[in-house]
GROMACS .gro file of C-alpha atoms in nm:
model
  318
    1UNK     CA    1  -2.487  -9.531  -2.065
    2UNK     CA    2  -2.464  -9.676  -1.724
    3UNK     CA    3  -2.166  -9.564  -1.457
    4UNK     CA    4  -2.049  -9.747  -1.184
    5UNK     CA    5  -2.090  -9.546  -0.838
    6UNK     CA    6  -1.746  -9.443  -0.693
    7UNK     CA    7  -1.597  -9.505  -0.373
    8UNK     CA    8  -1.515  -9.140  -0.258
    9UNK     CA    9  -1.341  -9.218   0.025
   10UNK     CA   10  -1.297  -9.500   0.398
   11UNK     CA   11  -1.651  -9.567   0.500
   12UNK     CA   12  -1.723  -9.329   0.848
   13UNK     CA   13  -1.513  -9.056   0.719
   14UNK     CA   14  -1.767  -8.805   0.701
   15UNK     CA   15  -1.937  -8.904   1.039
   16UNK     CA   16  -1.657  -8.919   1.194
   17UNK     CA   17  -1.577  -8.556   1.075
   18UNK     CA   18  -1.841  -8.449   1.192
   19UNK     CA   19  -1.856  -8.608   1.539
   20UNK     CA   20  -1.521  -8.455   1.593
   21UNK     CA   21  -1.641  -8.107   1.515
   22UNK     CA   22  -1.690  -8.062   1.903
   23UNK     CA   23  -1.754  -7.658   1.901
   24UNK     CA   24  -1.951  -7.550   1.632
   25UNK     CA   25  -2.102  -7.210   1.671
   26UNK     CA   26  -2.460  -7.164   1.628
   27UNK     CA   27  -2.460  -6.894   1.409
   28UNK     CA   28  -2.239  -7.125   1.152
   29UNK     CA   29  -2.455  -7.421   1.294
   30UNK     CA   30  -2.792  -7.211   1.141
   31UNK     CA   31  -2.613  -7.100   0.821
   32UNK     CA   32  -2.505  -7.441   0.715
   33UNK     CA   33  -2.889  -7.568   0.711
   34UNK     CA   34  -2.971  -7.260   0.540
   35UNK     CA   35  -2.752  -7.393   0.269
   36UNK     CA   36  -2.851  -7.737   0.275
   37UNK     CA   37  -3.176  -7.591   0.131
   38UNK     CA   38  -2.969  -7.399  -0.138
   39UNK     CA   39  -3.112  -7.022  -0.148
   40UNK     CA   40  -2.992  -6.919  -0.482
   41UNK     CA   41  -3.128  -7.198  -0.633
   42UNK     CA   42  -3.489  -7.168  -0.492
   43UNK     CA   43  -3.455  -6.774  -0.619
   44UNK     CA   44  -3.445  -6.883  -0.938
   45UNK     CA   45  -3.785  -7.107  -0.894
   46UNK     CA   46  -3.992  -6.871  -0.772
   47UNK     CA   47  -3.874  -6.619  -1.021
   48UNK     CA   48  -4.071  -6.859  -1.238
   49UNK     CA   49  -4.362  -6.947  -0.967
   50UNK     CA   50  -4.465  -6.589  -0.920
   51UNK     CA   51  -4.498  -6.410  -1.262
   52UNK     CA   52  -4.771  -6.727  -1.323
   53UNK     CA   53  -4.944  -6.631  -1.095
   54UNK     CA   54  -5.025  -6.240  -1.227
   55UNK     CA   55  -5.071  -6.418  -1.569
   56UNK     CA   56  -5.324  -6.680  -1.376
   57UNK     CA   57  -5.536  -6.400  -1.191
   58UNK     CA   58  -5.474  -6.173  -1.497
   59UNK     CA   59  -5.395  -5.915  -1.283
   60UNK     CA   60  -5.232  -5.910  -0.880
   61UNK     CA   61  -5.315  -6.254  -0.723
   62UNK     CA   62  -5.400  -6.238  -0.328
   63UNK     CA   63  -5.082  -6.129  -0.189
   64UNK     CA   64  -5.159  -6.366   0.149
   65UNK     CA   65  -5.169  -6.648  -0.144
   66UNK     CA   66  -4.821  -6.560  -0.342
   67UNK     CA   67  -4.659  -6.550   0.018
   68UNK     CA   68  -4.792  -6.955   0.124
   69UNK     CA   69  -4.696  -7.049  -0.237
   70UNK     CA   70  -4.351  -6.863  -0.142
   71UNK     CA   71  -4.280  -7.006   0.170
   72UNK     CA   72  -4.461  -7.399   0.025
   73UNK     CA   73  -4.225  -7.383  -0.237
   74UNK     CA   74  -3.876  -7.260  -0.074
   75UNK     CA   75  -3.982  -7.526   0.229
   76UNK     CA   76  -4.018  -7.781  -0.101
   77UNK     CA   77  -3.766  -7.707  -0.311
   78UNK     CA   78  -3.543  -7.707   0.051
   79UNK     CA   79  -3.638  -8.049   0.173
   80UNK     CA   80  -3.515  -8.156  -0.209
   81UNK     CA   81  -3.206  -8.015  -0.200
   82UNK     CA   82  -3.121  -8.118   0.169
   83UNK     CA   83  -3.212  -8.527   0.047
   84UNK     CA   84  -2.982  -8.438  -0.264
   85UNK     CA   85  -2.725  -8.332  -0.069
   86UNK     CA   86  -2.743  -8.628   0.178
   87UNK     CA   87  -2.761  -8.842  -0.167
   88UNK     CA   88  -2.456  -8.744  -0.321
   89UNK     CA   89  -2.228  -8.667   0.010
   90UNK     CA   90  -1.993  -8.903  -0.128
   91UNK     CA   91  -1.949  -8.725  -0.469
   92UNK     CA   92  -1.969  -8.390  -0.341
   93UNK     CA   93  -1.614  -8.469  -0.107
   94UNK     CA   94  -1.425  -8.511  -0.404
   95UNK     CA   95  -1.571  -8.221  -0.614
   96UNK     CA   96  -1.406  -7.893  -0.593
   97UNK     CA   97  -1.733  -7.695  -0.631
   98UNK     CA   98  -1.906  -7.903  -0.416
   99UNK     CA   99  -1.622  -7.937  -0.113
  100UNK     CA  100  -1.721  -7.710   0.159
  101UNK     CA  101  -2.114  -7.786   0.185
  102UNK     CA  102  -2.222  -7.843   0.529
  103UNK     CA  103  -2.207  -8.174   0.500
  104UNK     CA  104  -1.891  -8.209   0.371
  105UNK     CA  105  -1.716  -8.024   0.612
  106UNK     CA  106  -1.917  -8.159   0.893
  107UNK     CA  107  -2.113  -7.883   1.003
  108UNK     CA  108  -2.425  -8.107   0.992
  109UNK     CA  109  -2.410  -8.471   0.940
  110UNK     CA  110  -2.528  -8.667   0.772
  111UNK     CA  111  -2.847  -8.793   1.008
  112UNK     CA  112  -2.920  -8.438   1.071
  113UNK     CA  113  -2.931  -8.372   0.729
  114UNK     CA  114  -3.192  -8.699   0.649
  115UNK     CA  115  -3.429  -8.566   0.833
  116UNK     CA  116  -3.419  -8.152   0.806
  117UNK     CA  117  -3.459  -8.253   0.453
  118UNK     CA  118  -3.775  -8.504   0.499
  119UNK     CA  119  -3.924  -8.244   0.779
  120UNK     CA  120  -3.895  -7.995   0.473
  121UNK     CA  121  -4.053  -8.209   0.282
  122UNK     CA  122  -4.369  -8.317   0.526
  123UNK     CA  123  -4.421  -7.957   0.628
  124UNK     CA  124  -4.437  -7.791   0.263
  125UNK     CA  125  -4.664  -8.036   0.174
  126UNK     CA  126  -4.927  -8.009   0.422
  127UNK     CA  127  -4.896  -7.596   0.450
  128UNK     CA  128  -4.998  -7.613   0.048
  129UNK     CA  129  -5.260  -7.865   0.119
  130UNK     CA  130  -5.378  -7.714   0.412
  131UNK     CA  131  -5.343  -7.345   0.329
  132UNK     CA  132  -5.316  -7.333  -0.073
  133UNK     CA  133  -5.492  -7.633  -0.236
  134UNK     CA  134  -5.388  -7.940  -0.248
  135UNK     CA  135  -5.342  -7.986  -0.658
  136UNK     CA  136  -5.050  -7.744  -0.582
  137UNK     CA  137  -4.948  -7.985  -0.289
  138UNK     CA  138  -4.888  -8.308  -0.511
  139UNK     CA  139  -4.717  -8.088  -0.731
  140UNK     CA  140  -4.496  -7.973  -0.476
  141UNK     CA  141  -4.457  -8.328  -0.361
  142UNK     CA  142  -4.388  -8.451  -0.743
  143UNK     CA  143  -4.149  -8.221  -0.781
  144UNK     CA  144  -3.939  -8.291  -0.469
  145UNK     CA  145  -3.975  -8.687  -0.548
  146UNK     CA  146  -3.882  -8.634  -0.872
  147UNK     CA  147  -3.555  -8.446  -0.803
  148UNK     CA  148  -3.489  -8.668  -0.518
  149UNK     CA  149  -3.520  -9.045  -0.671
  150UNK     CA  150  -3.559  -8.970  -1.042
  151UNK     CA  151  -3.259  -8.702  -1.104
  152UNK     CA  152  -3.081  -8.798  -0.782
  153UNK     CA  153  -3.028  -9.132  -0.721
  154UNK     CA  154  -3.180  -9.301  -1.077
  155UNK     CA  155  -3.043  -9.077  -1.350
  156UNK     CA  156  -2.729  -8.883  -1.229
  157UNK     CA  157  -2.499  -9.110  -1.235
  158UNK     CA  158  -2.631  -9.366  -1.482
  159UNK     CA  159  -2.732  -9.112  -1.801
  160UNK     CA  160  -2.534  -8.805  -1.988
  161UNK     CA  161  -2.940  -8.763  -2.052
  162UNK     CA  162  -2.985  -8.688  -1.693
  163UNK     CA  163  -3.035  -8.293  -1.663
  164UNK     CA  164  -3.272  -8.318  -1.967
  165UNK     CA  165  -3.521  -8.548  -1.787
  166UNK     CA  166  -3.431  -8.465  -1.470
  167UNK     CA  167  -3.512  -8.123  -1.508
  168UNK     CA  168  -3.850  -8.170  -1.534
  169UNK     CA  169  -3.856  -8.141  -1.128
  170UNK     CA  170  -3.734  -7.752  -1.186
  171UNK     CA  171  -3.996  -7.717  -1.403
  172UNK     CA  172  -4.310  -7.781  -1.217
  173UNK     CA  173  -4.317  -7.414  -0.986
  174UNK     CA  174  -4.463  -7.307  -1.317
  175UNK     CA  175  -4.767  -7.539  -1.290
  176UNK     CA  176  -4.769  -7.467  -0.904
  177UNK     CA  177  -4.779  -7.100  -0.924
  178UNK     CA  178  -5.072  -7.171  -1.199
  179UNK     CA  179  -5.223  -7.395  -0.977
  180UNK     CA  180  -5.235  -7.227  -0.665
  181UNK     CA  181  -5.459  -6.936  -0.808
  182UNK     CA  182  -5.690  -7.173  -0.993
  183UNK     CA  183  -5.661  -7.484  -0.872
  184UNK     CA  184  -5.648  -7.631  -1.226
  185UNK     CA  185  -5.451  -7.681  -1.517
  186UNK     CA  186  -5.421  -7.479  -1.844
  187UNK     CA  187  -5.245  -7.449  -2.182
  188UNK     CA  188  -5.077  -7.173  -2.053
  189UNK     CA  189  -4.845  -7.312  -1.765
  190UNK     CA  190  -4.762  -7.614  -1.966
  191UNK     CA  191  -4.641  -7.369  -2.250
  192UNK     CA  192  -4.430  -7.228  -1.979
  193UNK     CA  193  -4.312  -7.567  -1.877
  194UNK     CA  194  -4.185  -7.687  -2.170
  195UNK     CA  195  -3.987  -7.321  -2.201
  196UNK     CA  196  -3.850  -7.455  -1.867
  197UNK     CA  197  -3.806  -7.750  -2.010
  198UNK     CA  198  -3.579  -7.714  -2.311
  199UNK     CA  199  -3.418  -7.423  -2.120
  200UNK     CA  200  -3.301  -7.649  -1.861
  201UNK     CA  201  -2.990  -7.851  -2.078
  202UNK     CA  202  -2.839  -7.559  -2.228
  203UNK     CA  203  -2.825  -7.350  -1.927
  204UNK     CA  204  -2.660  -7.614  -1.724
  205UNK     CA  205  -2.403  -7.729  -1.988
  206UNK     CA  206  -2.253  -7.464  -2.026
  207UNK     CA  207  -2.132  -7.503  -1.616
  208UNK     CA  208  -2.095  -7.849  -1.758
  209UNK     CA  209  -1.860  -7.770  -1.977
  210UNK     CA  210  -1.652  -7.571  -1.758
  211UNK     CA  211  -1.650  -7.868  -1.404
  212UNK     CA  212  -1.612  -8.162  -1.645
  213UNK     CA  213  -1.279  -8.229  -1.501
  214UNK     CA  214  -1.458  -8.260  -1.170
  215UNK     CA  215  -1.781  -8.444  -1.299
  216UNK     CA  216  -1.568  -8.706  -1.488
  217UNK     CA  217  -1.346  -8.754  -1.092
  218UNK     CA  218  -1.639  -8.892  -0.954
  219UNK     CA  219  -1.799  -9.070  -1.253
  220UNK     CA  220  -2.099  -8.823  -1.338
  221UNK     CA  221  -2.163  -8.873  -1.710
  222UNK     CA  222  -2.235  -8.509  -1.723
  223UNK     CA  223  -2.279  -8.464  -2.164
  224UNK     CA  224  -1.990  -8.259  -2.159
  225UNK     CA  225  -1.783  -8.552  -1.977
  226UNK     CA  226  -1.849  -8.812  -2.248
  227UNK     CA  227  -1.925  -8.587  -2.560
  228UNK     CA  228  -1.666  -8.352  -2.748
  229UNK     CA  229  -1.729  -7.951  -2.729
  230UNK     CA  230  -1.880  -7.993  -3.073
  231UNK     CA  231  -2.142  -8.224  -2.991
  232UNK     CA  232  -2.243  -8.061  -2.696
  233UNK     CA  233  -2.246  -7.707  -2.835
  234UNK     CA  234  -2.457  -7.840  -3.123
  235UNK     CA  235  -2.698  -7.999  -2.834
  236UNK     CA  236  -2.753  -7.652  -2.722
  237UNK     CA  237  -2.801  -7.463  -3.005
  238UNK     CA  238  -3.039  -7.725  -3.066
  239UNK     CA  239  -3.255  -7.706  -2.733
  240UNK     CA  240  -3.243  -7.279  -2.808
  241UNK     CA  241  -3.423  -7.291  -3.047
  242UNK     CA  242  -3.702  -7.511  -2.949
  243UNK     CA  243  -3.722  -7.313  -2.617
  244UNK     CA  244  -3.739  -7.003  -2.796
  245UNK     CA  245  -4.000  -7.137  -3.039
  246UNK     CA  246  -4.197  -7.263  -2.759
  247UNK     CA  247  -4.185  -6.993  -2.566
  248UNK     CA  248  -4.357  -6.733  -2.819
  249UNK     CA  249  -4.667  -6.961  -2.823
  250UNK     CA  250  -4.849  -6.807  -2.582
  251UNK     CA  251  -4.920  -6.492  -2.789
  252UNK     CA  252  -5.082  -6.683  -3.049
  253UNK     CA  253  -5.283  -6.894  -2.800
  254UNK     CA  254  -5.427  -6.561  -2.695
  255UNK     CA  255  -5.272  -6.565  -2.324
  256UNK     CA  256  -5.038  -6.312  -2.359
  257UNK     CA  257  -4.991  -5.964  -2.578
  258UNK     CA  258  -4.750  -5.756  -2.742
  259UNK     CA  259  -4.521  -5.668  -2.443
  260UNK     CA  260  -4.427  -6.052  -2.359
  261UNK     CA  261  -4.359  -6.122  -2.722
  262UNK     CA  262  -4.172  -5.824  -2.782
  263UNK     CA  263  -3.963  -5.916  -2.469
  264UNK     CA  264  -3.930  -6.301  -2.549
  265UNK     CA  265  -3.849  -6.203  -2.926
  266UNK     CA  266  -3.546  -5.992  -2.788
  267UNK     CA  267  -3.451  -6.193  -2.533
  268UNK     CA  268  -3.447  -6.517  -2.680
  269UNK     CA  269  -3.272  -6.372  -2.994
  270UNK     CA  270  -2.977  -6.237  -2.790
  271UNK     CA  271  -2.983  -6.589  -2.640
  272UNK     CA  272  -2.963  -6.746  -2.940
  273UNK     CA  273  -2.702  -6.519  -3.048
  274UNK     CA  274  -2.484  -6.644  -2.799
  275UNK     CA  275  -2.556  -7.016  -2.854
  276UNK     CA  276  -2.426  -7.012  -3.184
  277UNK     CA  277  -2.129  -6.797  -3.069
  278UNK     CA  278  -2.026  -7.106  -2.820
  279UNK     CA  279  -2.127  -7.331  -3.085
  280UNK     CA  280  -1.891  -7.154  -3.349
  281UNK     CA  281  -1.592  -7.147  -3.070
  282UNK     CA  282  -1.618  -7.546  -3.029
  283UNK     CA  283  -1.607  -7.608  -3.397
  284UNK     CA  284  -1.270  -7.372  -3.363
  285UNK     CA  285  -1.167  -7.573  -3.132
  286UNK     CA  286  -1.129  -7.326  -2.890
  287UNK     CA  287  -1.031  -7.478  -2.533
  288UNK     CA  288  -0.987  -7.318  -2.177
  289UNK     CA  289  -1.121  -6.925  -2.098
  290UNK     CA  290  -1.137  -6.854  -2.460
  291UNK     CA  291  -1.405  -7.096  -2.516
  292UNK     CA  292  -1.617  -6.850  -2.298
  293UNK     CA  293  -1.892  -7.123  -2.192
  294UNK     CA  294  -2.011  -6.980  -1.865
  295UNK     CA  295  -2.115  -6.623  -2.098
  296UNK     CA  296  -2.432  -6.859  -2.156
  297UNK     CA  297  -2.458  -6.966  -1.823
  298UNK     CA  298  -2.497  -6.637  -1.689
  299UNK     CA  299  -2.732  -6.518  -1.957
  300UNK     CA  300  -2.947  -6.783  -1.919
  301UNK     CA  301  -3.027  -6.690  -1.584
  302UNK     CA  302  -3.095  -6.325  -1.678
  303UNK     CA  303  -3.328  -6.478  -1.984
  304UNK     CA  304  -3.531  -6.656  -1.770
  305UNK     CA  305  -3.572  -6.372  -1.517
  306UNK     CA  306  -3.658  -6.112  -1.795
  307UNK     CA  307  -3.927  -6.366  -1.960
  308UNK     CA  308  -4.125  -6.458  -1.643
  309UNK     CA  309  -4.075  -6.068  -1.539
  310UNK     CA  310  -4.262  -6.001  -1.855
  311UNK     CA  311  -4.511  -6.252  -1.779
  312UNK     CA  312  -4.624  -6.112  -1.525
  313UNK     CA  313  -4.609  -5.742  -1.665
  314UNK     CA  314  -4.831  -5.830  -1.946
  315UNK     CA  315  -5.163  -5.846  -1.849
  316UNK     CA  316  -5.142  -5.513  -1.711
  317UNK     CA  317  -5.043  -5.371  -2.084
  318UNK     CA  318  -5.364  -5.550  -2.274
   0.00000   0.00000   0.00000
């Protein structure tokens, strides 16, 4: 399904918001590229960079080497998230969720953005060359490419299949945090990031679900824009279950013991508990707070946190 780009709003508007911001504090000035890089996004991928790295070393990796792959991969994930934000400055005016990032309002524009975000992107790649290895580095680099020009600016607005494929860029801290202990590859972090994988489109559908008004303003074909409750509920309950399959492979591939798949048998079940809940509700036809979407968005997060926690718990309990 292919969308046409909107036209957000007179060309200039945003520079010339900005230009006219004449006193801007520093403090505000520093804030507003600290959320160009989005923080609470990059806490979530190195929730999942980490924990790979105990299961890599079996044990605690060089703590000099899980704070480079830290800073690498905030600096990374940063520079992506500064170009996205430069990318979709047109969208992100007319968005309610999106309508006071620093570009938006003008606390940075749009130039300065450009190139914090390439800088970001430069620097984290040679410091995990230089200082890491450099498998980790094209990683890093892949991943920030990806998200840039294959999410950003080829699939988002084109595709209701977007976040499924474009996910993949969130997905590849797992194979950096591998990477940076053993500068290889392994069954292992792939196993992890196809649990990334097909835990990507249900966690972010359910926010879907709840913005569509605002995705279908601008012309996002979000799946819950141009698909009915049903379908998309179904699409979840769906992906679940693969990712919960998937993710109890490791025990039988002999990487993992007891305590992980204890804690993904638990975890995933209460997940998929509450996938068929949302899944029941949209066959219901239940609309508005009652249909209770974001329950799953907020689990999801705590899922993925107590999996990768228990990842890198395990090999101390074998």
């Amino acid at each position: 399904m292919c969308v046409t780009a909107v036209e957000s709003r007179p060309a200039g508007v945003l520079g010339e918001k900005s230009r006219s911001s004449s006193h801007r504090p520093f403090g505000a000035r520093v804030k507003a590229f600290v959320e160009l890089t989005k923080p609470r996004i990059i806490e979530l991928l190195l929730i999942t960079t980490v924990p790979v790295m105990f299961l890599a070393q079996q044990g605690v990796p060089d703590l000099k080497l899980v704070l480079l792959t830290c800073v690498g991969g905030y600096l990374s994930a940063g520079g992506a998230n500064a170009l996205n934000m430069y990318i979709d400055r047109d969208i992100d005016a007319l968005m309610d969720r999106t309508s006071q990032r620093p570009l938006v309002t003008g606390m940075v524009s749009p130039r300065e953005c450009l190139a914090f975000g390439i800088t970001l992107a430069v620097v984290s790649t040679l410091l995990f060359g230089l200082t890491v290895n450099w498998l980790s580095a094209w990683l890093s680099l892949g991943a920030l490419l990806f998200y840039v020009v294959v999410y950003t600016m080829i699939l988002k607005r084109r595709t209701s299949q977007n976040i499924v494929w474009g996910g993949i860029a969130g997905c590849l801290p797992v194979l950096i945090g591998w990477s940076s202990v053993t500068n290889s590859m392994s069954w292992a972090p792939i196993i992890l990031f196809l649990v990334m994988f097909f835990w990507t489109p249900p966690h972010y559908w359910p926010l879907s679900m709840k913005v569509k008004e605002d995705y279908a303003r601008v012309g996002v074909p979000m799946l819950p824009v141009v698909a009915s409750n049903k379908v998309v509920a179904r699409q979840i309950v769906l992906y679940s279950w693969v990712m919960v399959a998937v993710s109890l492979l490791l025990q039988p591939l002999g990487y993992t013991g007891w305590f992980y798949t204890a804690v993904a048998l638990l975890s995933g079940g209460f997940w998929l508990w509450e996938a068929h809940g949302l899944q029941n509700r949209a066959r219901a036809e239940v609309t508005g707070a009652k249909l209770k979407e974001m329950r799953l968005f907020h689990w999801s997060i705590t899922y993925v946190s107590i999996l990768f926690v228990a990842v890198a718990v395990d090999p101390f309990l074998r």
